[in-house]
Amino acid sequence: MLRCRSTHASMPKQKLLAITAPAEAADKRLDQFLVSHLPNISRARIQQLISERKVLVNDLESKPSLRLRGGERITLLGEPQPRPLRAIAEEIPLEIIYEDDDIAVINKPSGMMVHAGSGATDDARNRGTLVNALLHHFGKLSAIGGELRPGIVHRLDKATSGLILVAKNDESHRKLAMQFSRREVKKTYVALVH
């Protein structure tokens, strides 16, 4: 039996959405029910809200695996969608191999993410990335990659060191992206095996 504790007295939060599970929801998992009934909220965001104790079932905290019986009152607290994340300029040293008005070639060190992941928030997961360093060093970059990936045409895994091309404007971004998609860029990988 799933045990939940009451939160309405100890955790004052603003109610944003309340729904009643219909009889057809019987035996469905809470997270699956919410995903199917709230198409504007991503599955990842629903799971995040549940883990942050912002989903109450009959005023009690619950788990994603809770099996509904039908008739439960489900309340979502907090923002259904997190605020859009923006990359922030950070003073991080860069090894610039080449630079002109359109592009830069950076030697990315191992252990550095190119950009924050889709699950990143305003915390440490959105800090210390190559994008943070690029924004500090260059200021404005191509906007084609969006707020989290300005100037990023391709990427290297976090554990991989190597050269990465950065587009300083939209025209160079489009041209570089086309060359990558046509496989006109020659890539060479060297691996060290111990």
PDB file of N, CA and C in Angstrom, residues 11 22 26 28 32 36 38 43-44 63 66 93 98 116 125 131 152 155 163 166-167 169 172 176 185 188 192:
ATOM      1  N   MET A  11       3.052  22.910   3.262  1.00  0.00           N
ATOM      2  CA  MET A  11       3.662  23.461   2.062  1.00  0.00           C
ATOM      3  C   MET A  11       2.663  24.339   1.314  1.00  0.00           C
ATOM      4  N   PRO A  22     -11.488  10.477 -14.187  1.00  0.00           N
ATOM      5  CA  PRO A  22     -12.738   9.793 -14.513  1.00  0.00           C
ATOM      6  C   PRO A  22     -12.652   8.299 -14.185  1.00  0.00           C
ATOM      7  N   ALA A  26      -9.329   4.234 -13.967  1.00  0.00           N
ATOM      8  CA  ALA A  26      -9.058   3.174 -12.988  1.00  0.00           C
ATOM      9  C   ALA A  26      -7.943   2.264 -13.478  1.00  0.00           C
ATOM     10  N   LYS A  28      -4.923   3.030 -14.056  1.00  0.00           N
ATOM     11  CA  LYS A  28      -3.864   3.729 -14.795  1.00  0.00           C
ATOM     12  C   LYS A  28      -2.896   4.343 -13.811  1.00  0.00           C
ATOM     13  N   GLN A  32       1.062   8.355 -16.224  1.00  0.00           N
ATOM     14  CA  GLN A  32       0.512   8.062 -17.546  1.00  0.00           C
ATOM     15  C   GLN A  32      -0.822   8.775 -17.761  1.00  0.00           C
ATOM     16  N   SER A  36      -1.513  11.672 -20.684  1.00  0.00           N
ATOM     17  CA  SER A  36      -2.579  11.528 -21.682  1.00  0.00           C
ATOM     18  C   SER A  36      -3.646  12.619 -21.575  1.00  0.00           C
ATOM     19  N   LEU A  38      -3.066  15.815 -20.229  1.00  0.00           N
ATOM     20  CA  LEU A  38      -2.490  17.161 -20.268  1.00  0.00           C
ATOM     21  C   LEU A  38      -1.454  17.230 -21.393  1.00  0.00           C
ATOM     22  N   ARG A  43       5.960  14.911 -20.712  1.00  0.00           N
ATOM     23  CA  ARG A  43       6.075  13.807 -19.752  1.00  0.00           C
ATOM     24  C   ARG A  43       7.187  14.094 -18.738  1.00  0.00           C
ATOM     25  N   ALA A  44       8.312  14.632 -19.232  1.00  0.00           N
ATOM     26  CA  ALA A  44       9.431  14.953 -18.331  1.00  0.00           C
ATOM     27  C   ALA A  44       9.010  15.991 -17.294  1.00  0.00           C
ATOM     28  N   LYS A  63       3.241   9.334  -5.824  1.00  0.00           N
ATOM     29  CA  LYS A  63       4.350   8.869  -6.653  1.00  0.00           C
ATOM     30  C   LYS A  63       3.828   8.652  -8.067  1.00  0.00           C
ATOM     31  N   LEU A  66       1.551   5.543  -8.690  1.00  0.00           N
ATOM     32  CA  LEU A  66       0.258   5.371  -8.020  1.00  0.00           C
ATOM     33  C   LEU A  66      -0.799   4.930  -9.027  1.00  0.00           C
ATOM     34  N   PRO A  93      38.096  30.235 -19.514  1.00  0.00           N
ATOM     35  CA  PRO A  93      39.147  30.308 -20.536  1.00  0.00           C
ATOM     36  C   PRO A  93      38.817  29.447 -21.756  1.00  0.00           C
ATOM     37  N   TYR A  98      41.339  29.213 -34.277  1.00  0.00           N
ATOM     38  CA  TYR A  98      41.165  30.070 -35.448  1.00  0.00           C
ATOM     39  C   TYR A  98      39.941  30.943 -35.217  1.00  0.00           C
ATOM     40  N   ALA A 116      23.965  23.235 -22.267  1.00  0.00           N
ATOM     41  CA  ALA A 116      23.111  22.633 -21.241  1.00  0.00           C
ATOM     42  C   ALA A 116      22.119  21.691 -21.902  1.00  0.00           C
ATOM     43  N   ARG A 125      23.630  22.928 -13.794  1.00  0.00           N
ATOM     44  CA  ARG A 125      23.610  22.229 -15.084  1.00  0.00           C
ATOM     45  C   ARG A 125      23.625  23.210 -16.253  1.00  0.00           C
ATOM     46  N   VAL A 131      29.126  26.896 -24.340  1.00  0.00           N
ATOM     47  CA  VAL A 131      28.268  28.021 -24.721  1.00  0.00           C
ATOM     48  C   VAL A 131      28.419  29.174 -23.732  1.00  0.00           C
ATOM     49  N   ILE A 152      26.205  27.089 -32.010  1.00  0.00           N
ATOM     50  CA  ILE A 152      26.607  25.680 -32.033  1.00  0.00           C
ATOM     51  C   ILE A 152      26.088  25.005 -33.306  1.00  0.00           C
ATOM     52  N   ARG A 155      28.415  19.201 -32.162  1.00  0.00           N
ATOM     53  CA  ARG A 155      28.865  19.108 -30.774  1.00  0.00           C
ATOM     54  C   ARG A 155      29.777  17.912 -30.593  1.00  0.00           C
ATOM     55  N   LEU A 163      38.321  19.776 -31.581  1.00  0.00           N
ATOM     56  CA  LEU A 163      37.965  21.029 -32.226  1.00  0.00           C
ATOM     57  C   LEU A 163      36.472  21.087 -32.507  1.00  0.00           C
ATOM     58  N   VAL A 166      32.286  27.053 -34.447  1.00  0.00           N
ATOM     59  CA  VAL A 166      31.258  27.915 -33.870  1.00  0.00           C
ATOM     60  C   VAL A 166      30.880  28.962 -34.909  1.00  0.00           C
ATOM     61  N   ALA A 167      29.585  29.134 -35.154  1.00  0.00           N
ATOM     62  CA  ALA A 167      29.100  30.132 -36.107  1.00  0.00           C
ATOM     63  C   ALA A 167      28.860  31.454 -35.383  1.00  0.00           C
ATOM     64  N   ASN A 169      27.524  34.122 -36.941  1.00  0.00           N
ATOM     65  CA  ASN A 169      26.332  34.764 -37.497  1.00  0.00           C
ATOM     66  C   ASN A 169      25.459  33.698 -38.160  1.00  0.00           C
ATOM     67  N   SER A 172      26.741  32.108 -41.656  1.00  0.00           N
ATOM     68  CA  SER A 172      27.784  31.079 -41.524  1.00  0.00           C
ATOM     69  C   SER A 172      27.220  29.817 -40.876  1.00  0.00           C
ATOM     70  N   LEU A 176      27.578  26.211 -42.635  1.00  0.00           N
ATOM     71  CA  LEU A 176      28.260  25.118 -41.933  1.00  0.00           C
ATOM     72  C   LEU A 176      27.321  23.935 -41.705  1.00  0.00           C
ATOM     73  N   VAL A 185      32.243  17.755 -44.313  1.00  0.00           N
ATOM     74  CA  VAL A 185      33.237  18.055 -43.286  1.00  0.00           C
ATOM     75  C   VAL A 185      33.932  16.756 -42.914  1.00  0.00           C
ATOM     76  N   THR A 188      38.093  13.507 -37.913  1.00  0.00           N
ATOM     77  CA  THR A 188      39.064  12.478 -37.557  1.00  0.00           C
ATOM     78  C   THR A 188      39.036  12.309 -36.052  1.00  0.00           C
ATOM     79  N   LEU A 192      42.587   7.098 -27.192  1.00  0.00           N
ATOM     80  CA  LEU A 192      43.660   6.555 -26.366  1.00  0.00           C
ATOM     81  C   LEU A 192      43.106   5.382 -25.585  1.00  0.00           C
TER      82      LEU A 192
END
